[in-house]
PDB file of C-alpha atoms in Angstrom:
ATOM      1  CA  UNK A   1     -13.244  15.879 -24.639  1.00 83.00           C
ATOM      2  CA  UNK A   2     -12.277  19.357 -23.719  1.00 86.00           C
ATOM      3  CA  UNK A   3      -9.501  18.073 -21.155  1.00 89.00           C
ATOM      4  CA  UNK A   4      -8.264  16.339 -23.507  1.00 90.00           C
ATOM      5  CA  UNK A   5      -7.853  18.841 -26.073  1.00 88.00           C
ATOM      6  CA  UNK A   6      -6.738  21.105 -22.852  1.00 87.00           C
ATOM      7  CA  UNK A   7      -4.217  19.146 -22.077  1.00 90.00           C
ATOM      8  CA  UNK A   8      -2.725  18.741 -25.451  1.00 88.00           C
ATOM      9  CA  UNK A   9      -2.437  22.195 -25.541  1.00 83.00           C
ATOM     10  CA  UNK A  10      -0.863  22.175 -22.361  1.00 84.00           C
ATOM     11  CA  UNK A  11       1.750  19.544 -23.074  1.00 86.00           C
ATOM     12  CA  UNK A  12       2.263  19.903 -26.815  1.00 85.00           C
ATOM     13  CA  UNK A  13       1.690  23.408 -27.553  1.00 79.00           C
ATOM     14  CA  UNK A  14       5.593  24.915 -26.500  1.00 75.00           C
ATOM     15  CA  UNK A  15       6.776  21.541 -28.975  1.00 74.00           C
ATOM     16  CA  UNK A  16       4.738  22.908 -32.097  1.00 73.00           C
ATOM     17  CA  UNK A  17       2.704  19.636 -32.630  1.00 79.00           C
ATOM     18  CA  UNK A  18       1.199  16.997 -30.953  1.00 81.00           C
ATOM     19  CA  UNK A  19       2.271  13.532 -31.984  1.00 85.00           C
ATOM     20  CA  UNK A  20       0.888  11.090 -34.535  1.00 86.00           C
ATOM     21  CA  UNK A  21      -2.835   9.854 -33.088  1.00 88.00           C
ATOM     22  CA  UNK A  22      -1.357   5.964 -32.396  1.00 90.00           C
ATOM     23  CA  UNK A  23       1.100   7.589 -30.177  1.00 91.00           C
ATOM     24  CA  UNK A  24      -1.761  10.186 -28.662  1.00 90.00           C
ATOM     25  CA  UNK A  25      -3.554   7.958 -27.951  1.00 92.00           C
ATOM     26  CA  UNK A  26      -1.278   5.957 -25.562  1.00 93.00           C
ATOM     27  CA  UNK A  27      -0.096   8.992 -24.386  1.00 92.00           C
ATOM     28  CA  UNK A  28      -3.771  10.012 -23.069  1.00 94.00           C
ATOM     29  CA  UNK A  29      -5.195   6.329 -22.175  1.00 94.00           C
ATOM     30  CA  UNK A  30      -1.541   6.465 -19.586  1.00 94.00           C
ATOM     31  CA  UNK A  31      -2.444   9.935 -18.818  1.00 94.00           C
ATOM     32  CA  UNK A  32      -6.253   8.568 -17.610  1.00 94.00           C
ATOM     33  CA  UNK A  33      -8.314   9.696 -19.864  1.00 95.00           C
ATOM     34  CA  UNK A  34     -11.323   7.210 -20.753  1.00 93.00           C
ATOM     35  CA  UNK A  35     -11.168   5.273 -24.334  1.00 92.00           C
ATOM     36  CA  UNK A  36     -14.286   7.056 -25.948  1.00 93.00           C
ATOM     37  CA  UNK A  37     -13.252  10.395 -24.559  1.00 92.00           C
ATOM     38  CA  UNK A  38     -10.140   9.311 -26.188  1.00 93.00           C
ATOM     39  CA  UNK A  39     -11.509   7.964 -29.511  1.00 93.00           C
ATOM     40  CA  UNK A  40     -14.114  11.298 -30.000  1.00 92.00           C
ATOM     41  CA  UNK A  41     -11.089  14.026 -29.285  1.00 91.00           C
ATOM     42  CA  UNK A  42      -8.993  12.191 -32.131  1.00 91.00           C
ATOM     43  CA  UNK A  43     -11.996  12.130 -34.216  1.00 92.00           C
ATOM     44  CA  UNK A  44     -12.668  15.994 -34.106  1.00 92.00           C
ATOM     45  CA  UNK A  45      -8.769  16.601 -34.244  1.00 89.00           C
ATOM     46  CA  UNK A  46      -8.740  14.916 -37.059  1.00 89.00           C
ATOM     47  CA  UNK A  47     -11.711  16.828 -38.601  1.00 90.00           C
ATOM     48  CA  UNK A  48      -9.680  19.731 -37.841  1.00 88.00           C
ATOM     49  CA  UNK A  49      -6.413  18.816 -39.944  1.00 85.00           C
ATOM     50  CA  UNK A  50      -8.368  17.742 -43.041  1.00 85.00           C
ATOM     51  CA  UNK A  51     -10.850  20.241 -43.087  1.00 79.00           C
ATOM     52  CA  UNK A  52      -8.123  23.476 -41.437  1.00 68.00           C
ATOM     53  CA  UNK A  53      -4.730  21.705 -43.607  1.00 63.00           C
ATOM     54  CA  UNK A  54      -3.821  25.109 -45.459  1.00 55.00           C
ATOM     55  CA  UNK A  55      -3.728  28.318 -43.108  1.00 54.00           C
ATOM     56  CA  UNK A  56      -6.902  30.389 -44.577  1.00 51.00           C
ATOM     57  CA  UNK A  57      -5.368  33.887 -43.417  1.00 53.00           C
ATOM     58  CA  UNK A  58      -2.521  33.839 -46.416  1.00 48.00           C
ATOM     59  CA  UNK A  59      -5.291  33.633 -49.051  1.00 49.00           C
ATOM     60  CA  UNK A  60      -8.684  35.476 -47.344  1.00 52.00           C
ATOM     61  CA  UNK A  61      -9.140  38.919 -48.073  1.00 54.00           C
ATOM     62  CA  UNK A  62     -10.691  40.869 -44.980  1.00 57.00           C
ATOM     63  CA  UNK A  63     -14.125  40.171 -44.250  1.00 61.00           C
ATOM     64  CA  UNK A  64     -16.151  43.387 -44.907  1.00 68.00           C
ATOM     65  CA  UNK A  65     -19.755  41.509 -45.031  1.00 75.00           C
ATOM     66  CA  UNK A  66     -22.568  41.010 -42.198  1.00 84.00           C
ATOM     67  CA  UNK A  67     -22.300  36.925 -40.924  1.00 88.00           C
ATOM     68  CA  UNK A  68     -26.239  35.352 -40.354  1.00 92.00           C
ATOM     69  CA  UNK A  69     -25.864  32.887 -38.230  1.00 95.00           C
ATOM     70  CA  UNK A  70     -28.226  29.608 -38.954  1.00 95.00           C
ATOM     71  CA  UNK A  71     -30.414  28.282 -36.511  1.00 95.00           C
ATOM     72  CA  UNK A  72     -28.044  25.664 -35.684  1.00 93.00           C
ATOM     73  CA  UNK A  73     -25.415  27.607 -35.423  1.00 95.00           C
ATOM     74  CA  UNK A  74     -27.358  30.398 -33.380  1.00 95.00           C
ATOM     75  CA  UNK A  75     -29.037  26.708 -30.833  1.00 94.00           C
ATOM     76  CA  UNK A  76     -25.200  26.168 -30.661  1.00 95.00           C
ATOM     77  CA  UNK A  77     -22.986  28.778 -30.113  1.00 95.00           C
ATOM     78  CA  UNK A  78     -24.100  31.165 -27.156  1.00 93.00           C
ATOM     79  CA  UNK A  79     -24.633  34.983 -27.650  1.00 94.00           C
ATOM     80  CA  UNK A  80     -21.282  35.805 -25.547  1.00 95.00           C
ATOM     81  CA  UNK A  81     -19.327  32.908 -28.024  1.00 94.00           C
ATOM     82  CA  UNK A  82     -20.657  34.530 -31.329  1.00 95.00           C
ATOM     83  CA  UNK A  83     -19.693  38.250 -29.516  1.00 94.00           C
ATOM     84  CA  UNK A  84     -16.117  36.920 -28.793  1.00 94.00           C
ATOM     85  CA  UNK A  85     -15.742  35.385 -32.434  1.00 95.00           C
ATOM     86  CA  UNK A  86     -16.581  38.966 -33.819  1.00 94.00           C
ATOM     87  CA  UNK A  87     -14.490  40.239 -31.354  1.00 92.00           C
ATOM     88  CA  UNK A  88     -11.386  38.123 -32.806  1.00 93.00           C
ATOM     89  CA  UNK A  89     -12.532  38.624 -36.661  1.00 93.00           C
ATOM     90  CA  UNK A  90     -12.680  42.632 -35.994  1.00 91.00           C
ATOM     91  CA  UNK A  91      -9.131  42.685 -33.853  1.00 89.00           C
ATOM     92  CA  UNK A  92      -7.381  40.878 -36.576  1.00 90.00           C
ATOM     93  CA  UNK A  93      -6.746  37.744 -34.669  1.00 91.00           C
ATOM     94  CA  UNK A  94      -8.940  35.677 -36.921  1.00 93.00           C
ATOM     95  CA  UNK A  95      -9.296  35.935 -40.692  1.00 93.00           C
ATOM     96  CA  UNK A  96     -12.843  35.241 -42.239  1.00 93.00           C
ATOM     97  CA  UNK A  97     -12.162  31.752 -43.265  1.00 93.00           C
ATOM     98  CA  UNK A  98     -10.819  30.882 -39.464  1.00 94.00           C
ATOM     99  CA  UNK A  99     -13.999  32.038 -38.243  1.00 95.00           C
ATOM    100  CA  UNK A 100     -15.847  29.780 -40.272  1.00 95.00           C
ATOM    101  CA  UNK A 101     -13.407  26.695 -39.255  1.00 95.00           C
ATOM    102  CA  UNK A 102     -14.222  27.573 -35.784  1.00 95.00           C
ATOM    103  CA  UNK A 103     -17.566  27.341 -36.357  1.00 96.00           C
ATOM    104  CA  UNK A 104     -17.612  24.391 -38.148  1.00 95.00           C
ATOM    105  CA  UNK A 105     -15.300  22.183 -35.255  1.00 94.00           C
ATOM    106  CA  UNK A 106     -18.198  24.156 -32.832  1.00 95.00           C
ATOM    107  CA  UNK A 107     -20.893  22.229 -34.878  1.00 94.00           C
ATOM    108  CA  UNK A 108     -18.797  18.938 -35.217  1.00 92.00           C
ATOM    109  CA  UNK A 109     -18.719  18.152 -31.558  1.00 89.00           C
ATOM    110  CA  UNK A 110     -22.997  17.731 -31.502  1.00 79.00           C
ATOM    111  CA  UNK A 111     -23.255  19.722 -28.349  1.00 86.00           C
ATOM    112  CA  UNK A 112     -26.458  21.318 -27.492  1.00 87.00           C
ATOM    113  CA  UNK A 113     -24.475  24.748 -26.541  1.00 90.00           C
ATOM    114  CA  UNK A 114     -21.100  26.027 -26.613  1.00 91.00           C
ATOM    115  CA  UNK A 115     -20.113  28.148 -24.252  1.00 90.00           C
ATOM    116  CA  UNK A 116     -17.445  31.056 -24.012  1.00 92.00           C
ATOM    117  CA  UNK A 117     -14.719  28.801 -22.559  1.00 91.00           C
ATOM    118  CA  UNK A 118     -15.410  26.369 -24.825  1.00 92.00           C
ATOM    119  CA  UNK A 119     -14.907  28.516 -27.560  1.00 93.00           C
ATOM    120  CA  UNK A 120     -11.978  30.138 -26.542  1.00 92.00           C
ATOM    121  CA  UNK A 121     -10.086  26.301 -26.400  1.00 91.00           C
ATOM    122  CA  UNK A 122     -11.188  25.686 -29.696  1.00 93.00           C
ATOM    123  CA  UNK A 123     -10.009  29.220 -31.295  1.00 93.00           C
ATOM    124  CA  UNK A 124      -6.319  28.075 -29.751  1.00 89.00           C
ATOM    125  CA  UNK A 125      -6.732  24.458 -31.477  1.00 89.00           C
ATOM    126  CA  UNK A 126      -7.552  26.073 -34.425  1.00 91.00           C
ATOM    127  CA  UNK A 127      -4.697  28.956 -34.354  1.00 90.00           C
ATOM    128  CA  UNK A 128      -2.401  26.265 -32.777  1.00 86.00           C
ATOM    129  CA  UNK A 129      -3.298  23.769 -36.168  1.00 86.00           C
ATOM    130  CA  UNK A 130      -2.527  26.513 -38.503  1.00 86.00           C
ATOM    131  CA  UNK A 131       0.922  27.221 -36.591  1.00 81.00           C
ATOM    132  CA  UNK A 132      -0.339  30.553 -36.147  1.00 81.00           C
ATOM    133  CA  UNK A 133       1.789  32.811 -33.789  1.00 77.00           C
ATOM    134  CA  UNK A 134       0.371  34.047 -31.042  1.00 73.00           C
ATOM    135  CA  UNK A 135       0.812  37.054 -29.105  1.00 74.00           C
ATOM    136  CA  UNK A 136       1.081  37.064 -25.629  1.00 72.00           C
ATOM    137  CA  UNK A 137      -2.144  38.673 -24.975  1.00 73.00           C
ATOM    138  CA  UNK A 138      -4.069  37.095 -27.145  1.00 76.00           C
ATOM    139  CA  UNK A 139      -2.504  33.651 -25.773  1.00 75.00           C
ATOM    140  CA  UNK A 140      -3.764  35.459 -22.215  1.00 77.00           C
ATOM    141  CA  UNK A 141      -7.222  36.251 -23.457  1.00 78.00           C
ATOM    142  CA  UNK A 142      -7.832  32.909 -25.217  1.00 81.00           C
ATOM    143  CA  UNK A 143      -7.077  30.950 -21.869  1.00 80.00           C
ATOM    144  CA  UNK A 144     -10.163  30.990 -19.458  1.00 61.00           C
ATOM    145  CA  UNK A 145      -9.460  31.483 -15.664  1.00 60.00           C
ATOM    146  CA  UNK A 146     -10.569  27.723 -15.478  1.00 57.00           C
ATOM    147  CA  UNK A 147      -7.534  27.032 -17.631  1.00 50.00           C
ATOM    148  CA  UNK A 148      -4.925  29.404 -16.296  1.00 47.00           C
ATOM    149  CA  UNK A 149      -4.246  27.328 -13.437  1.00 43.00           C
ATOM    150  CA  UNK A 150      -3.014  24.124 -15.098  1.00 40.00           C
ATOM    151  CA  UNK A 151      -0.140  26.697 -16.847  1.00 42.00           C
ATOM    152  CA  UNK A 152       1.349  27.570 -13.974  1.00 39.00           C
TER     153      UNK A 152
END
């Protein structure tokens, strides 16, 4: 699922938005991406746009409080992931109610862990969603090494 959502970032991102999910998903079936791989990335994206619609940074107030993670959350999201999301919270990037968003899309995809990278794809998705802008560094920092090299 994570090429998929990697490569609509990569071929929709510069466009603003990715097309309507009947044409997506002819798009990424000719592309060569498998049917279920297909049918789960529409899912979450989908989970994304109801539950992310309204951009949460126009109407959050900064986050002064201490975040407890739950045990799910804490099974799911590696120590480096939760240190990044901090990271982004703390350097403005993210407001509180982003952070949460991210969380919850980490938690919709049932994975056993999450790693860094992982993360990182689904901050942009998130961002991306909201029609957040994005500055150049943080557009650097959010794209893993792994990534990088399908930009170019």
């Amino acid at each position: 699922m994570f090429d998929i959502l990697f490569f609509l970032f990569q071929n929709y991102f510069h466009a603003g938005a990715y097309p309507d999910q009947a044409t997506l998903s002819k798009r990424l079936c000719a592309a060569g991406f498998d049917s279920r791989d297909i049918s789960h990335a529409l899912t979450w994206l989908g989970g994304l746009e109801r539950v992310g619609g309204s951009n949460p940074r126009s109407n959050s107030a900064p986050g002064t409080g201490l975040r407890c993670y739950t045990q799910p959350e804490l099974n799911t999201l590696t120590t480096e992931a939760r240190g990044f999301l901090l990271f982004l919270e703390s350097a403005g990037v993210i407001s509180v109610l982003q952070r949460e968003l991210i969380i919850e899309r980490v938690l919709a995809l049932d994975e056993p862990a999450v790693d860094l990278d992982k993360v990182k794809l689904i901050v942009l998705m998130v961002l991306w969603n909201q029609n957040e802008t994005l500055d150049s560094l943080v557009l650097e920092e959010l794209i893993s090494p792994n990534q990088a090299r399908f930009l170019q």
